[in-house]
Each structure stands twice: as structure tokens, then as C-alpha cells.
mmCIF file of C-alpha atoms in Angstrom:
data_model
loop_
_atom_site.group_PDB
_atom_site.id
_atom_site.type_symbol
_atom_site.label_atom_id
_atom_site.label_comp_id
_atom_site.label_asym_id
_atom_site.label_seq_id
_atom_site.Cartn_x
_atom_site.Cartn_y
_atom_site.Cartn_z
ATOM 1 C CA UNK A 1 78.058 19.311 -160.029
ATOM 2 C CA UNK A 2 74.253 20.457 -160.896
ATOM 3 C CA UNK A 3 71.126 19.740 -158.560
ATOM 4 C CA UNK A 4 68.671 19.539 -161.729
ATOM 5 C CA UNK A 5 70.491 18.664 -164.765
ATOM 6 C CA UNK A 6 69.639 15.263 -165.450
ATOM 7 C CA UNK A 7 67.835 14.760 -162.278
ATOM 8 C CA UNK A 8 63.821 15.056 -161.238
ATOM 9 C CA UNK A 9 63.144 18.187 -159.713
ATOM 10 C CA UNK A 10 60.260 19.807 -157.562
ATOM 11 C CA UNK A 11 59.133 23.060 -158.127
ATOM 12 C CA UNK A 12 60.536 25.575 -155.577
ATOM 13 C CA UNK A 13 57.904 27.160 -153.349
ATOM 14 C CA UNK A 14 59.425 30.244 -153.227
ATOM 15 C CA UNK A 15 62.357 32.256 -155.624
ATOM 16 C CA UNK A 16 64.618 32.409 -152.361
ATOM 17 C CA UNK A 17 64.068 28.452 -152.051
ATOM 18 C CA UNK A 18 65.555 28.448 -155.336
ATOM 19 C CA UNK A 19 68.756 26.711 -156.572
ATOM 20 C CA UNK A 20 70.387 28.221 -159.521
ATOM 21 C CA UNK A 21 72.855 26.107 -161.641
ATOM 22 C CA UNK A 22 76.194 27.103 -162.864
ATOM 23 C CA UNK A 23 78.322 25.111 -165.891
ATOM 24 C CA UNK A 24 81.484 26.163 -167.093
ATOM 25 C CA UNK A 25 81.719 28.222 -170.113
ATOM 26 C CA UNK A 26 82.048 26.436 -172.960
ATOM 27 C CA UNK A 27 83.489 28.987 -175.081
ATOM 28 C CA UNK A 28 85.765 30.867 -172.540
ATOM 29 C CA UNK A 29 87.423 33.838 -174.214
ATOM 30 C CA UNK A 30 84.941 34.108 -176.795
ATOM 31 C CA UNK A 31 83.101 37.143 -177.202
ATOM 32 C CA UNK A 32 79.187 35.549 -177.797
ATOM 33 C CA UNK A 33 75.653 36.874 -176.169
ATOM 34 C CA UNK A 34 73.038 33.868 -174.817
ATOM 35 C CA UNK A 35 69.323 35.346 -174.612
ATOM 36 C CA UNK A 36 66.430 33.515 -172.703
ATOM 37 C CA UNK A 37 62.985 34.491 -173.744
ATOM 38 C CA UNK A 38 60.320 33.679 -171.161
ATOM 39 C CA UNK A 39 57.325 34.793 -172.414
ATOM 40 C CA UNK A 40 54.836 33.196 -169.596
ATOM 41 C CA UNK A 41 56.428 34.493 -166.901
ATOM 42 C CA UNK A 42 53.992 34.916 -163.527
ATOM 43 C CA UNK A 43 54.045 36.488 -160.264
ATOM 44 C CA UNK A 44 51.408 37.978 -158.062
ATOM 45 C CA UNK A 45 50.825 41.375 -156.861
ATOM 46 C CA UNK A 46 51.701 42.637 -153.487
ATOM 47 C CA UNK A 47 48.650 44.775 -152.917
ATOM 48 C CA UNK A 48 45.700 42.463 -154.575
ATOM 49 C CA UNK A 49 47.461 39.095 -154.861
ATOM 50 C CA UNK A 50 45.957 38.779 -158.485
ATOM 51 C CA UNK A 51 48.426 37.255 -161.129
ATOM 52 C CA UNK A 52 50.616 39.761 -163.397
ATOM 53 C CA UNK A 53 52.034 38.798 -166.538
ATOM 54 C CA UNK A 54 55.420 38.924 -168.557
ATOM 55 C CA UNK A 55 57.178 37.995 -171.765
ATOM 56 C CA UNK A 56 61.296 38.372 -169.971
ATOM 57 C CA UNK A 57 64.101 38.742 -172.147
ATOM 58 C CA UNK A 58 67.442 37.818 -170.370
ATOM 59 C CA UNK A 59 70.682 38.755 -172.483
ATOM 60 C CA UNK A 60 74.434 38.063 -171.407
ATOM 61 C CA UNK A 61 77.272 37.478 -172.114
ATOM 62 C CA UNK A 62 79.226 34.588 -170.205
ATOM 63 C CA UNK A 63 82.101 34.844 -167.665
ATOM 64 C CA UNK A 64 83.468 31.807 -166.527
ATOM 65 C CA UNK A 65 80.397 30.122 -166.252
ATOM 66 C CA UNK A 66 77.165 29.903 -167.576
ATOM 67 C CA UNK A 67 73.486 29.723 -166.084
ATOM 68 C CA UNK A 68 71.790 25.908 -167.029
ATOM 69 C CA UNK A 69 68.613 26.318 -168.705
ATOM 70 C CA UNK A 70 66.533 24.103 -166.259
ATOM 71 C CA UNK A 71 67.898 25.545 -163.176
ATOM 72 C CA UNK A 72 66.593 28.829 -164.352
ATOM 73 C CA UNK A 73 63.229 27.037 -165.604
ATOM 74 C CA UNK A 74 62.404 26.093 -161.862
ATOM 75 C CA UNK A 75 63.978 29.993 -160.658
ATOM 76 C CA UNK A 76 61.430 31.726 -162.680
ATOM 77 C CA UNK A 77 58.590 30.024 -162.191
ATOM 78 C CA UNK A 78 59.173 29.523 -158.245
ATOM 79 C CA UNK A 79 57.839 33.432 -158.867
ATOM 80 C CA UNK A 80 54.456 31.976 -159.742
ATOM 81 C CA UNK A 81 53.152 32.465 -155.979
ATOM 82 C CA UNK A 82 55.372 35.123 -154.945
ATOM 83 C CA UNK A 83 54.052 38.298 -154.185
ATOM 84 C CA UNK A 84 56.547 41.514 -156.118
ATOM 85 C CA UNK A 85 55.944 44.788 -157.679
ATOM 86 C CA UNK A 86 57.260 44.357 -161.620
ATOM 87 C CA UNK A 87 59.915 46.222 -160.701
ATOM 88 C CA UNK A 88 61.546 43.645 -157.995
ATOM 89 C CA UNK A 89 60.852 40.507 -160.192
ATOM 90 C CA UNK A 90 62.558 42.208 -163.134
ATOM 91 C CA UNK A 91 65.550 43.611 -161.325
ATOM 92 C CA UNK A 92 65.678 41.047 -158.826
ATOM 93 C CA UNK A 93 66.347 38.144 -161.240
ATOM 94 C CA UNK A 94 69.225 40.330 -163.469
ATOM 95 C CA UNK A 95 70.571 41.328 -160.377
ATOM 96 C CA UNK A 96 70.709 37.514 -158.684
ATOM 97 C CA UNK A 97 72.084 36.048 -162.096
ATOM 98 C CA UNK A 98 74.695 38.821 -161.836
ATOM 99 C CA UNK A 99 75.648 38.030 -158.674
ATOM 100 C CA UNK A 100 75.776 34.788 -158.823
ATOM 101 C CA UNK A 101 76.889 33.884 -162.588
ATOM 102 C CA UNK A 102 79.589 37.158 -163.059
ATOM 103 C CA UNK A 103 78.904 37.586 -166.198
ATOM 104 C CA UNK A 104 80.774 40.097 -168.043
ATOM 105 C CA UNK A 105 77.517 41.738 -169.336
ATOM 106 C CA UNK A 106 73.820 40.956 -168.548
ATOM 107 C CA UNK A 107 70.061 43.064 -169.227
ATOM 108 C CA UNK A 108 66.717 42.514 -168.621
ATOM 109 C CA UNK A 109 63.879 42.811 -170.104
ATOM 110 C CA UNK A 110 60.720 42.790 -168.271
ATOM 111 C CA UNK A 111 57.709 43.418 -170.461
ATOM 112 C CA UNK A 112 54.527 43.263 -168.262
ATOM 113 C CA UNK A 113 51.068 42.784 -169.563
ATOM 114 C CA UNK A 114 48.489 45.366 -168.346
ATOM 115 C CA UNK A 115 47.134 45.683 -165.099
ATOM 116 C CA UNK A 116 44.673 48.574 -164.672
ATOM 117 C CA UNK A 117 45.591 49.738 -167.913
ATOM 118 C CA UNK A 118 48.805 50.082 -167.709
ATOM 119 C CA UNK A 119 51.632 48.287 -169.036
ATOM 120 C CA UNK A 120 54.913 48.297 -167.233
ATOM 121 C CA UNK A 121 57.931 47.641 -168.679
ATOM 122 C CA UNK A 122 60.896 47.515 -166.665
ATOM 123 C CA UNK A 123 64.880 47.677 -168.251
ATOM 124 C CA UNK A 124 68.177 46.825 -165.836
ATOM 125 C CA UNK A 125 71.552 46.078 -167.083
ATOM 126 C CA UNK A 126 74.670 45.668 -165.223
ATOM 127 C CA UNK A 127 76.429 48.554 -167.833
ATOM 128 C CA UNK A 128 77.060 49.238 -171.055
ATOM 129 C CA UNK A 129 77.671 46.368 -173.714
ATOM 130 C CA UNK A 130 81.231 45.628 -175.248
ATOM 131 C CA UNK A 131 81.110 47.422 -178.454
ATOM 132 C CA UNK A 132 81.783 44.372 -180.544
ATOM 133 C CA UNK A 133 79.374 42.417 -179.225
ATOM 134 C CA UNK A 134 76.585 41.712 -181.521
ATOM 135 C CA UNK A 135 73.404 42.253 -179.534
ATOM 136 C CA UNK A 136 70.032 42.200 -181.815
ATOM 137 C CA UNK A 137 66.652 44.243 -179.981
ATOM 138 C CA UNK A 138 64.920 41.909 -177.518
ATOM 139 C CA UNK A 139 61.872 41.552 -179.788
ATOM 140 C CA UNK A 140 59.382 42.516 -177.532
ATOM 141 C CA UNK A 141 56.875 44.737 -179.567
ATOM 142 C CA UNK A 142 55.410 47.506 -177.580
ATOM 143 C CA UNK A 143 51.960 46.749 -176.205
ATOM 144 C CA UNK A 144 49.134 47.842 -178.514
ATOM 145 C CA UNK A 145 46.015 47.017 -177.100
ATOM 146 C CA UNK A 146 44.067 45.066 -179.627
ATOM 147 C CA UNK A 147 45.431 46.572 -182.839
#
């Protein structure tokens, strides 16, 4: 049973308050990656409490279950007011979904906009990809400036 498919939901004030939904797989046995791209993501910084931004790239590839998509909708923006360095956002949401979904393979991709000049991207994966598994880049151009 879900708490959001299907169902009005409230924005959760904080990513702890958070509920993530789980549906079975689908496609058990079947060797197949799922990628969200969440290329608004927000969060605020520790020290300043100004907003940071980042374009996310989740890929995995399902266990037993999969993660539903509006579950993880309300998850990553419940970050919106939550005060992180890049670094904990990024590898705090692989490492929940891993925890939580078991998938056999997941990585992250956080790539954060500038903030003093400075982009930061940050990379976590919970190991090496199955050989056969078709897995195309993440998309994410490196950050340029304006051209």
C-alpha cells in the first residue's frame, strides 16, 4: 500500500519527515536501469542559509521493488528548506534509496550550480555496475560559465 499514489499529499517540512514509496518490481529478473533527472533540485546552505542549486541524476537498477515517482517528488523537494552541505544532500538521498529500496545497483549524480564560484559536483554509487547493464552518461554537461 502507498501513502501518495493516487492520494493528495502535503509537502513534507523536512527530508526526515519524509515518506518514501516502494512498488513491486514490475520486471523482476530483468536486467533494466530507471534514471530520474531532477534538474531543480534546492536546498539551503548550512553556513549562510542562501539557496544552492542542482540538476540530480539518480540511476538504478531495481531489486524487488521499485521507488514511486511521486513519493520521491515530495522526498526531494522536502530538501527545499533544509539546511546541507552538497555533499550530504547528494549522498544522503543515494544512500536512503539504497537503504531503503535494495536495489541491486544505484549512483548519484549531484551537479551543483555555483556558489562563490565554484561548482560542486558530487558522485556516490553503491559499487560497480553489472557489466551487461546498459548504462548511457548522466547528461549533465560540465559547467561552463556563460559559454
Amino acid at each position: 500500500m502507498t501513502l501518495h499514489l493516487g492520494k493528495a499529499s502535503t509537502l513534507p517540512a523536512s527530508p526526515e519527515e519524509a515518506v518514501l514509496d516502494y512498488v513491486p518490481n514490475p520486471r523482476p529478473g530483468r536486467l533494466y536501469a530507471v534514471r530520474f533527472a531532477a534538474p531543480e533540485f534546492t536546498s539551503l546552505c548550512p553556513v549562510t542559509g542562501q539557496p544552492d542549486f542542482a540538476h540530480l541524476v539518480i540511476d538504478y537498477l531495481p531489486g524487488e521493488t521499485i521507488v514511486e515517482s511521486k513519493s520521491l517528488k515530495l522526498f526531494l523537494a522536502s530538501f527545499r528548506n533544509h539546511a546541507a552541505f552538497h555533499e550530504d544532500c547528494t549522498v544522503g538521498i543515494g544512500e536512503r534509496l539504497a537503504m531503503e529500496m535494495k536495489p541491486q545497483w544505484l549512483r548519484i549524480g549531484g551537479y551543483w550550480y555555483p556558489r562563490g564560484g565554484i561548482p560542486i559536483d558530487v558522485f556516490w554509487q553503491t559499487g560497480a555496475p553489472p557489466a551487461a547493464l546498459w548504462l548511457p552518461d548522466q547528461g549533465v554537461p560540465p559547467y561552463r560559465g556563460r559559454g
